[in-house]
CSV table of C-alpha atoms and ligand atoms in Angstrom, one decimal:
chain,number,residue,atom,x,y,z
A,1,UNK,CA,24.8,-28.3,6.7
A,2,UNK,CA,23.0,-29.9,3.8
A,3,UNK,CA,19.6,-28.7,5.0
A,4,UNK,CA,17.8,-26.1,2.9
A,5,UNK,CA,17.6,-22.8,4.7
A,6,UNK,CA,14.2,-22.1,6.3
A,7,UNK,CA,13.5,-19.0,4.3
A,8,UNK,CA,14.6,-20.4,1.0
A,9,UNK,CA,12.4,-23.4,1.5
A,10,UNK,CA,9.4,-21.1,1.7
A,11,UNK,CA,10.2,-19.6,-1.7
A,12,UNK,CA,9.1,-21.9,-4.5
A,13,UNK,CA,11.3,-22.0,-7.7
A,14,UNK,CA,10.4,-19.0,-9.9
A,15,UNK,CA,7.9,-20.4,-12.5
A,16,UNK,CA,9.0,-17.8,-15.0
A,17,UNK,CA,12.5,-19.3,-14.8
A,18,UNK,CA,11.4,-22.3,-16.8
A,19,UNK,CA,10.1,-20.2,-19.7
A,20,UNK,CA,13.1,-17.9,-19.4
A,21,UNK,CA,15.5,-20.8,-19.7
A,22,UNK,CA,13.7,-22.1,-22.8
A,23,UNK,CA,13.8,-18.5,-24.3
A,24,UNK,CA,17.5,-18.3,-23.7
A,25,UNK,CA,18.1,-21.7,-25.4
A,26,UNK,CA,15.9,-20.7,-28.4
A,27,UNK,CA,17.8,-17.4,-28.7
A,28,UNK,CA,21.2,-19.2,-28.4
A,29,UNK,CA,20.0,-21.4,-31.3
A,30,UNK,CA,19.4,-18.4,-33.4
A,31,UNK,CA,15.6,-18.0,-33.1
A,32,UNK,CA,14.1,-14.5,-33.1
A,33,UNK,CA,11.9,-14.5,-30.0
A,34,UNK,CA,9.3,-11.8,-29.6
A,35,UNK,CA,9.2,-11.2,-25.9
A,36,UNK,CA,6.0,-10.2,-24.1
A,37,UNK,CA,7.3,-11.9,-20.9
A,38,UNK,CA,8.6,-9.4,-18.4
A,39,UNK,CA,6.9,-6.1,-17.7
A,40,UNK,CA,10.2,-4.3,-18.3
A,41,UNK,CA,9.5,-0.9,-20.1
A,42,UNK,CA,11.5,-0.7,-23.3
A,43,UNK,CA,11.3,3.1,-24.0
A,44,UNK,CA,14.2,5.2,-23.0
A,45,UNK,CA,13.7,7.5,-19.9
A,46,UNK,CA,12.7,11.0,-21.2
A,47,UNK,CA,15.7,13.1,-22.1
A,48,UNK,CA,15.3,15.9,-19.6
A,49,UNK,CA,15.4,13.4,-16.7
A,50,UNK,CA,18.6,11.8,-18.0
A,51,UNK,CA,20.1,15.2,-18.5
A,52,UNK,CA,19.4,16.1,-14.9
A,53,UNK,CA,21.1,12.9,-13.7
A,54,UNK,CA,24.2,13.7,-15.8
A,55,UNK,CA,24.3,17.3,-14.6
A,56,UNK,CA,24.0,16.2,-10.9
A,57,UNK,CA,26.5,13.4,-11.1
A,58,UNK,CA,29.2,16.0,-12.0
A,59,UNK,CA,29.0,17.3,-8.5
A,60,UNK,CA,31.3,15.1,-6.3
A,61,UNK,CA,29.2,15.9,-3.2
A,62,UNK,CA,26.4,13.7,-4.7
A,63,UNK,CA,28.8,10.7,-4.7
A,64,UNK,CA,28.5,10.3,-0.9
A,65,UNK,CA,26.0,8.2,0.9
A,66,UNK,CA,22.5,9.6,0.5
A,67,UNK,CA,19.7,9.5,3.1
A,68,UNK,CA,17.8,6.3,3.6
A,69,UNK,CA,14.3,7.9,3.8
A,70,UNK,CA,15.1,10.0,0.7
A,71,UNK,CA,16.2,13.6,0.1
A,72,UNK,CA,13.7,16.2,1.4
A,73,UNK,CA,13.2,17.7,-2.1
A,74,UNK,CA,12.0,14.4,-3.5
A,75,UNK,CA,9.7,13.7,-0.6
A,76,UNK,CA,8.3,17.2,-1.2
A,77,UNK,CA,7.9,16.4,-4.9
A,78,UNK,CA,5.9,13.2,-4.2
A,79,UNK,CA,3.7,15.2,-1.8
A,80,UNK,CA,3.2,17.7,-4.6
A,81,UNK,CA,2.2,14.8,-6.9
A,82,UNK,CA,-0.4,13.5,-4.4
A,83,UNK,CA,-1.8,17.0,-4.0
A,84,UNK,CA,-2.0,17.7,-7.8
A,85,UNK,CA,-3.2,14.3,-8.9
A,86,UNK,CA,-5.4,13.1,-6.1
A,87,UNK,CA,-6.1,16.2,-4.0
A,88,UNK,CA,-4.5,14.4,-1.1
A,89,UNK,CA,-2.3,16.4,1.4
A,90,UNK,CA,0.8,14.4,2.5
A,91,UNK,CA,3.4,15.6,5.1
A,92,UNK,CA,6.7,14.9,3.4
A,93,UNK,CA,8.4,14.7,6.8
A,94,UNK,CA,6.3,12.0,8.4
A,95,UNK,CA,4.1,10.5,5.8
A,96,UNK,CA,6.5,9.8,2.9
A,97,UNK,CA,9.6,7.6,2.3
A,98,UNK,CA,11.6,7.2,-0.9
A,99,UNK,CA,12.1,3.5,-1.8
A,100,UNK,CA,14.5,1.7,-4.1
A,101,UNK,CA,11.6,0.9,-6.3
A,102,UNK,CA,8.2,0.0,-5.0
A,103,UNK,CA,9.2,-3.6,-4.8
A,104,UNK,CA,11.8,-2.9,-2.2
A,105,UNK,CA,9.3,-0.8,-0.2
A,106,UNK,CA,6.7,-3.5,-0.3
A,107,UNK,CA,9.2,-6.1,0.9
A,108,UNK,CA,10.7,-4.0,3.7
A,109,UNK,CA,7.4,-2.7,5.0
A,110,UNK,CA,6.1,-6.3,5.0
A,111,UNK,CA,9.1,-7.5,7.0
A,112,UNK,CA,9.0,-4.4,9.4
A,113,UNK,CA,5.4,-5.2,10.5
A,114,UNK,CA,5.2,-9.0,10.4
A,115,UNK,CA,5.6,-11.4,13.3
A,116,UNK,CA,6.2,-15.1,12.5
A,117,UNK,CA,2.8,-16.8,12.2
A,118,UNK,CA,0.9,-13.7,11.2
A,119,UNK,CA,-1.8,-14.2,8.5
A,120,UNK,CA,-2.0,-11.7,5.7
A,121,UNK,CA,-4.6,-11.4,2.9
A,122,UNK,CA,-3.4,-11.2,-0.7
A,123,UNK,CA,-5.3,-11.5,-4.0
A,124,UNK,CA,-4.6,-14.5,-6.2
A,125,UNK,CA,-3.3,-14.1,-8.8
A,126,UNK,CA,-0.9,-11.3,-7.8
A,127,UNK,CA,2.5,-9.7,-8.4
A,128,UNK,CA,4.8,-12.1,-6.5
A,129,UNK,CA,6.2,-9.7,-3.9
A,130,UNK,CA,2.7,-8.9,-2.6
A,131,UNK,CA,2.7,-12.2,-0.8
A,132,UNK,CA,6.3,-13.2,-0.7
A,133,UNK,CA,7.4,-10.1,1.1
A,134,UNK,CA,5.3,-11.3,4.0
A,135,UNK,CA,6.2,-15.0,3.5
A,136,UNK,CA,9.9,-14.2,3.7
A,137,UNK,CA,9.1,-12.5,7.0
A,138,UNK,CA,7.4,-15.6,8.4
A,139,UNK,CA,3.7,-14.9,7.7
A,140,UNK,CA,1.1,-17.2,6.1
A,141,UNK,CA,-0.8,-15.9,3.1
A,142,UNK,CA,-4.6,-16.4,2.7
A,143,UNK,CA,-5.8,-15.8,-0.8
A,144,UNK,CA,-8.8,-13.6,-1.8
A,145,UNK,CA,-10.2,-12.8,-5.2
A,146,UNK,CA,-8.8,-10.0,-7.3
A,147,UNK,CA,-11.9,-8.6,-9.0
A,148,UNK,CA,-13.3,-5.7,-7.0
A,149,UNK,CA,-16.8,-7.0,-6.7
A,150,UNK,CA,-19.2,-8.7,-4.3
A,151,UNK,CA,-17.1,-11.9,-4.4
A,152,UNK,CA,-14.1,-9.9,-3.1
A,153,UNK,CA,-16.0,-8.8,0.0
A,154,UNK,CA,-17.4,-12.3,0.5
A,155,UNK,CA,-13.7,-13.5,0.4
A,156,UNK,CA,-12.7,-10.9,2.9
A,157,UNK,CA,-15.5,-11.8,5.3
A,158,UNK,CA,-14.6,-15.5,5.1
A,159,UNK,CA,-11.0,-14.8,5.6
A,160,UNK,CA,-11.6,-12.8,8.7
A,161,UNK,CA,-14.1,-15.4,10.1
A,162,UNK,CA,-11.8,-18.4,9.5
A,163,UNK,CA,-8.2,-17.2,9.9
A,164,UNK,CA,-6.5,-17.9,13.2
A,165,UNK,CA,-4.8,-15.7,14.2
A,166,UNK,CA,-6.8,-12.8,12.6
A,167,UNK,CA,-5.3,-11.3,9.5
A,168,UNK,CA,-3.0,-8.3,10.2
A,169,UNK,CA,-2.7,-6.9,6.7
A,170,UNK,CA,-4.3,-6.8,3.3
A,171,UNK,CA,-2.6,-6.1,0.0
A,172,UNK,CA,-4.4,-4.3,-2.8
A,173,UNK,CA,-3.2,-3.5,-6.3
A,174,UNK,CA,-5.4,-1.5,-8.7
A,175,UNK,CA,-4.7,-1.1,-11.6
A,176,UNK,CA,-3.7,-4.8,-11.2
A,177,UNK,CA,-0.8,-6.7,-12.4
A,178,UNK,CA,-1.4,-9.3,-13.9
A,179,UNK,CA,-5.2,-9.0,-14.5
A,180,UNK,CA,-5.4,-5.3,-15.4
A,181,UNK,CA,-8.5,-5.0,-13.1
A,182,UNK,CA,-9.2,-1.4,-12.0
A,183,UNK,CA,-11.1,-0.2,-8.9
A,184,UNK,CA,-12.9,3.0,-8.0
A,185,UNK,CA,-12.9,5.2,-4.9
A,186,UNK,CA,-16.2,3.7,-3.7
A,187,UNK,CA,-14.6,0.2,-3.7
A,188,UNK,CA,-11.6,1.6,-1.8
A,189,UNK,CA,-13.9,3.3,0.7
A,190,UNK,CA,-15.7,0.0,1.4
A,191,UNK,CA,-12.4,-1.9,1.9
A,192,UNK,CA,-11.1,0.9,4.2
A,193,UNK,CA,-14.3,0.6,6.2
A,194,UNK,CA,-14.0,-3.1,6.6
A,195,UNK,CA,-10.3,-3.0,7.5
A,196,UNK,CA,-10.7,-0.2,10.0
A,197,UNK,CA,-13.4,-2.2,11.7
A,198,UNK,CA,-11.3,-5.3,11.9
A,199,UNK,CA,-8.0,-3.6,12.6
A,200,UNK,CA,-6.3,-4.7,9.4
A,201,UNK,CA,-3.5,-2.6,7.8
A,202,UNK,CA,-3.7,-2.0,4.0
A,203,UNK,CA,-0.7,-1.9,1.6
A,204,UNK,CA,-1.9,-0.4,-1.7
A,205,UNK,CA,0.3,-0.8,-4.7
A,206,UNK,CA,-0.4,2.0,-7.2
A,207,UNK,CA,2.5,1.3,-9.6
A,208,UNK,CA,0.3,1.8,-12.6
A,209,UNK,CA,-1.3,5.1,-11.4
A,210,UNK,CA,-0.5,6.8,-14.8
A,211,UNK,CA,-0.8,3.9,-17.2
A,212,UNK,CA,-4.5,4.1,-18.0
A,213,UNK,CA,-6.4,4.3,-21.3
A,214,UNK,CA,-10.1,4.6,-20.6
A,215,UNK,CA,-12.4,6.0,-18.0
A,216,UNK,CA,-11.3,8.1,-15.0
A,217,UNK,CA,-7.6,8.1,-14.0
A,218,UNK,CA,-7.0,5.4,-11.3
A,219,UNK,CA,-7.7,6.8,-7.8
A,220,UNK,CA,-5.5,6.6,-4.8
A,221,UNK,CA,-6.7,4.7,-1.7
A,222,UNK,CA,-5.6,7.7,0.3
A,223,UNK,CA,-8.5,9.7,-1.2
A,224,UNK,CA,-10.8,7.8,1.2
A,225,UNK,CA,-11.2,9.8,4.4
A,226,UNK,CA,-9.6,7.9,7.2
A,227,UNK,CA,-7.6,5.6,4.9
A,228,UNK,CA,-4.3,6.9,6.3
A,229,UNK,CA,-5.3,5.6,9.8
A,230,UNK,CA,-4.5,2.1,8.5
A,231,UNK,CA,-2.9,2.4,5.0
A,232,UNK,CA,0.3,3.0,3.1
A,233,UNK,CA,0.4,3.3,-0.7
A,234,UNK,CA,3.3,2.6,-3.0
A,235,UNK,CA,3.9,4.5,-6.3
A,236,UNK,CA,6.8,4.1,-8.7
A,237,UNK,CA,8.8,6.0,-11.3
A,238,UNK,CA,9.4,2.7,-13.2
A,239,UNK,CA,6.4,2.8,-15.5
A,240,UNK,CA,5.2,6.4,-15.3
A,241,UNK,CA,8.5,7.8,-16.5
A,242,UNK,CA,10.0,4.6,-18.1
A,243,UNK,CA,12.7,4.4,-15.3
A,244,UNK,CA,12.6,0.7,-14.3
A,245,UNK,CA,16.3,0.3,-14.0
A,246,UNK,CA,16.8,3.4,-11.8
A,247,UNK,CA,15.1,1.7,-8.9
A,248,UNK,CA,13.1,4.5,-7.4
A,249,UNK,CA,9.6,4.6,-5.9
A,250,UNK,CA,7.6,5.9,-2.9
A,251,UNK,CA,5.6,4.9,0.2
A,252,UNK,CA,3.1,7.4,1.4
A,253,UNK,CA,0.5,7.2,4.2
A,254,UNK,CA,0.1,6.1,7.8
A,255,UNK,CA,2.8,7.6,10.0
A,256,UNK,CA,3.4,4.6,12.1
A,257,UNK,CA,3.8,2.3,9.1
A,258,UNK,CA,6.0,4.9,7.3
A,259,UNK,CA,8.1,5.2,10.5
A,260,UNK,CA,8.4,1.4,10.7
A,261,UNK,CA,9.5,1.2,7.0
A,262,UNK,CA,12.0,4.1,7.5
A,263,UNK,CA,13.5,2.4,10.6
A,264,UNK,CA,13.8,-0.9,8.8
A,265,UNK,CA,15.4,0.7,5.8
A,266,UNK,CA,17.8,2.7,8.0
A,267,UNK,CA,19.5,-0.6,8.9
A,268,UNK,CA,19.5,-1.8,5.3
A,269,UNK,CA,20.4,0.9,2.9
A,270,UNK,CA,21.7,4.5,2.6
A,271,UNK,CA,19.0,5.6,0.1
A,272,UNK,CA,19.1,5.7,-3.7
A,273,UNK,CA,22.1,7.4,-5.4
A,274,UNK,CA,21.5,11.1,-4.9
A,275,UNK,CA,21.7,12.0,-8.7
A,276,UNK,CA,18.8,9.5,-9.3
A,277,UNK,CA,16.8,11.2,-6.6
A,278,UNK,CA,17.5,14.7,-8.0
A,279,UNK,CA,16.5,13.5,-11.5
A,280,UNK,CA,13.3,12.1,-10.0
A,281,UNK,CA,12.5,15.5,-8.6
A,282,UNK,CA,12.9,16.9,-12.2
A,283,UNK,CA,10.6,14.2,-13.5
A,284,UNK,CA,7.8,14.8,-10.9
A,285,UNK,CA,8.1,18.6,-11.0
A,286,UNK,CA,8.9,19.0,-14.7
A,287,UNK,CA,6.8,18.9,-17.9
A,288,UNK,CA,4.4,15.9,-18.0
A,289,UNK,CA,3.9,15.5,-21.7
A,290,UNK,CA,6.4,12.6,-21.6
A,291,UNK,CA,3.8,10.7,-19.4
A,292,UNK,CA,1.1,11.3,-22.0
A,293,UNK,CA,3.5,10.0,-24.7
A,294,UNK,CA,4.2,6.9,-22.7
A,295,UNK,CA,0.5,6.3,-22.1
A,296,UNK,CA,-0.2,6.8,-25.8
A,297,UNK,CA,2.5,4.3,-26.7
A,298,UNK,CA,1.1,1.6,-24.6
A,299,UNK,CA,-2.4,2.3,-25.8
A,300,UNK,CA,-1.4,2.0,-29.4
A,301,UNK,CA,0.4,-1.3,-28.7
A,302,UNK,CA,-2.6,-2.6,-26.8
A,303,UNK,CA,-4.9,-1.9,-29.7
A,304,UNK,CA,-2.7,-3.5,-32.3
A,305,UNK,CA,-2.2,-6.6,-30.1
A,306,UNK,CA,-5.7,-7.1,-29.0
A,307,UNK,CA,-7.3,-6.4,-32.4
A,308,UNK,CA,-4.8,-8.5,-34.1
A,309,UNK,CA,-5.3,-11.5,-31.7
A,310,UNK,CA,-9.1,-11.1,-32.1
A,311,UNK,CA,-8.7,-11.4,-35.9
A,312,UNK,CA,-6.4,-14.4,-35.4
A,313,UNK,CA,-9.3,-16.1,-33.5
A,314,UNK,CA,-8.0,-15.5,-29.9
A,315,UNK,CA,-10.3,-13.3,-28.0
A,316,UNK,CA,-8.6,-11.3,-25.3
A,317,UNK,CA,-10.2,-8.5,-23.2
A,318,UNK,CA,-8.8,-5.0,-23.9
A,319,UNK,CA,-7.0,-3.8,-20.7
A,320,UNK,CA,-8.3,-0.4,-19.6
A,321,UNK,CA,-5.0,0.2,-17.7
A,322,UNK,CA,-1.6,-1.2,-17.0
A,323,UNK,CA,0.9,-2.4,-19.6
A,324,UNK,CA,-0.5,-6.0,-19.7
A,325,UNK,CA,-3.0,-8.1,-21.5
A,326,UNK,CA,-4.4,-10.9,-19.3
A,327,UNK,CA,-5.3,-13.5,-21.9
A,328,UNK,CA,-7.6,-16.4,-21.3
A,329,UNK,CA,-6.0,-19.5,-22.8
A,330,UNK,CA,-8.0,-20.5,-25.9
A,331,UNK,CA,-10.4,-23.4,-25.1
A,332,UNK,CA,-8.5,-25.9,-27.3
A,333,UNK,CA,-5.4,-25.5,-25.1
A,334,UNK,CA,-6.9,-24.8,-21.7
A,335,UNK,CA,-6.4,-28.3,-20.4
A,336,UNK,CA,-2.6,-27.9,-20.8
A,337,UNK,CA,-2.4,-25.2,-18.2
A,338,UNK,CA,-0.5,-21.9,-18.6
A,339,UNK,CA,3.1,-23.2,-18.3
A,340,UNK,CA,2.6,-25.8,-21.1
A,341,UNK,CA,0.7,-23.3,-23.2
A,342,UNK,CA,3.5,-20.7,-22.8
A,343,UNK,CA,6.1,-23.3,-23.8
A,344,UNK,CA,4.0,-24.1,-26.9
A,345,UNK,CA,3.7,-20.5,-27.9
A,346,UNK,CA,7.5,-20.1,-27.5
A,347,UNK,CA,8.3,-23.3,-29.5
A,348,UNK,CA,5.7,-23.0,-32.3
A,349,UNK,CA,5.1,-19.2,-32.6
A,350,UNK,CA,8.5,-17.9,-31.2
A,351,UNK,CA,6.5,-15.7,-28.9
A,352,UNK,CA,7.3,-15.5,-25.1
A,353,UNK,CA,4.6,-14.8,-22.6
A,354,UNK,CA,4.3,-15.1,-18.8
A,355,UNK,CA,2.4,-18.2,-17.6
A,356,UNK,CA,-0.5,-17.1,-15.4
A,357,UNK,CA,0.4,-19.7,-12.8
A,358,UNK,CA,3.5,-17.7,-12.0
A,359,UNK,CA,1.2,-15.2,-10.3
A,360,UNK,CA,-0.7,-17.9,-8.3
A,361,UNK,CA,-2.8,-21.0,-8.8
A,362,UNK,CA,-5.9,-19.0,-9.9
A,363,UNK,CA,-3.9,-17.6,-12.8
A,364,UNK,CA,-3.4,-20.9,-14.4
A,365,UNK,CA,-6.1,-20.5,-17.1
A,366,UNK,CA,-4.4,-17.3,-18.4
A,367,UNK,CA,-1.2,-16.0,-19.8
A,368,UNK,CA,0.1,-12.4,-19.4
A,369,UNK,CA,1.4,-10.4,-22.4
A,370,UNK,CA,3.5,-7.3,-21.5
A,371,UNK,CA,3.3,-4.4,-24.1
A,372,UNK,CA,7.0,-4.1,-24.3
A,373,UNK,CA,7.6,-4.8,-28.0
A,374,UNK,CA,7.2,-2.3,-30.8
A,375,UNK,CA,4.2,-2.3,-33.3
A,376,UNK,CA,6.1,-4.0,-36.0
A,377,UNK,CA,7.1,-6.9,-33.7
A,378,UNK,CA,3.6,-7.1,-32.2
A,379,UNK,CA,2.2,-7.5,-35.7
A,380,UNK,CA,4.8,-10.2,-36.5
A,381,UNK,CA,3.9,-12.0,-33.3
A,382,UNK,CA,0.2,-11.9,-34.1
A,383,UNK,CA,0.9,-13.3,-37.6
A,384,UNK,CA,2.9,-16.1,-36.1
A,385,UNK,CA,0.3,-17.0,-33.5
A,386,UNK,CA,-2.3,-17.0,-36.1
A,387,UNK,CA,-0.3,-19.3,-38.4
A,388,UNK,CA,0.2,-21.7,-35.5
A,389,UNK,CA,-3.4,-21.7,-34.4
A,390,UNK,CA,-4.4,-22.4,-38.0
A,391,UNK,CA,-2.0,-25.4,-38.1
A,392,UNK,CA,-3.2,-26.5,-34.7
A,393,UNK,CA,-6.8,-26.5,-35.7
A,394,UNK,CA,-5.9,-28.6,-38.7
A,395,UNK,CA,-4.0,-31.1,-36.6
A,396,UNK,CA,-6.9,-31.3,-34.1
A,397,UNK,CA,-9.4,-31.6,-37.0
A,398,UNK,CA,-7.5,-34.4,-38.7
A,399,UNK,CA,-7.0,-36.5,-35.6
A,400,UNK,CA,-10.6,-35.9,-34.5
A,401,UNK,CA,-11.9,-37.1,-38.0
A,402,UNK,CA,-9.7,-40.2,-37.8
A,403,UNK,CA,-11.0,-41.0,-34.3
A,404,UNK,CA,-14.6,-40.6,-35.5
A,405,UNK,CA,-13.9,-42.7,-38.6
A,406,UNK,CA,-12.7,-45.7,-36.5
A,407,UNK,CA,-15.8,-45.8,-34.3
B,501,PLP,C1,2.1,-4.2,-9.4
B,501,PLP,C2,3.6,-3.9,-9.4
B,501,PLP,N1,4.1,-3.4,-8.3
B,501,PLP,C3,5.4,-3.1,-8.2
B,501,PLP,C4,6.3,-3.3,-9.3
B,501,PLP,C5,7.7,-3.0,-9.1
B,501,PLP,O1,7.9,-1.7,-9.4
B,501,PLP,P1,9.3,-1.0,-9.0
B,501,PLP,O2,10.1,-1.0,-10.3
B,501,PLP,O3,8.9,0.3,-8.6
B,501,PLP,O4,9.9,-1.8,-8.0
B,501,PLP,C6,5.8,-3.9,-10.5
B,501,PLP,C7,6.7,-4.1,-11.6
B,501,PLP,O5,6.4,-4.8,-12.5
B,501,PLP,C8,4.4,-4.2,-10.5
B,501,PLP,O6,3.9,-4.7,-11.6
């Protein structure tokens, strides 16, 4: 009875929990912590969406169980979005399912299609559910690079050559959390080609489809002809409409995969609360200026944060999409690793970030900053980081001079 459960043993303790516990202790002690940790949008959901929820909830008929695969109107609305935004036709009956957020969809599709011992391919670093959905279902994960370049394809080739059994699925996520990497349709076409040849399913996570700042809007994998023979794509209301707590997202694509997900879900849930689904229809079919505003808000925060850090002596690439900055740990601190560096930032600068190692071993030389604090607080954080880095330089300089003097 004392043995740890098989599944739980395969889930390592959440790395973020350590920083979260420190953050909670600091706050309890009265510290004002500026929190760039979790990618939890802080803006309210646009008014017209909230109002539609309120109006719908007045009707007692909506208080009953909903439908697991989602109300038809919402599946039609997501098909409309794919048509408008990507020029992709989706059959709302057979090619779309409403999920309780994309995280639930990813987890339940992974479990629906996995046999124990399967090998799946997942980038490292990555958003945890990308591999743990499969690991919970008994698969083994083989890691491939995140950046969509020649190395990525070399990693894919190696993985297929050396995995026994052959990989059954590949997870893609562009724009990427945590690295903010983006991919274009040509890249997707090459991956689809490869995976069709080798009989590998693709799960594409497009949660940041509308959070972009430069270049072309992020494409859908389903724009590639033939992609729907092997792929399903996940989108989400969480970031696009600032609805993270509402728990609503979509899976769209290959019929067999969609059917598998729908069947699995039919045993597990009765669908999202109907008023949430009706309000989501209002979001997708209604005015879209709220999406422009959300995008503009993240862009402004991004600029203030990245320019500020640069001036403070910490050079961080400007993300072209997502709500995250993927920051290389400054050289003087790199040997500490991302968890220790995150703890230092919290203790010394009162700034919380996510240690990159929480997204996988190849993330350990970075930390992730989510753009979920307002401009005033971002500026405050930058000042505080700058002051600490200044002090740190002085400490290092003094001890280094002493060391040299003794020689
Ligand atoms: C890449 C990625 N996929 C999925 C999710 C989860 O989104 P949802 O709220 O739709 O479950 C997140 C949330 O941070 C994410 O970053």
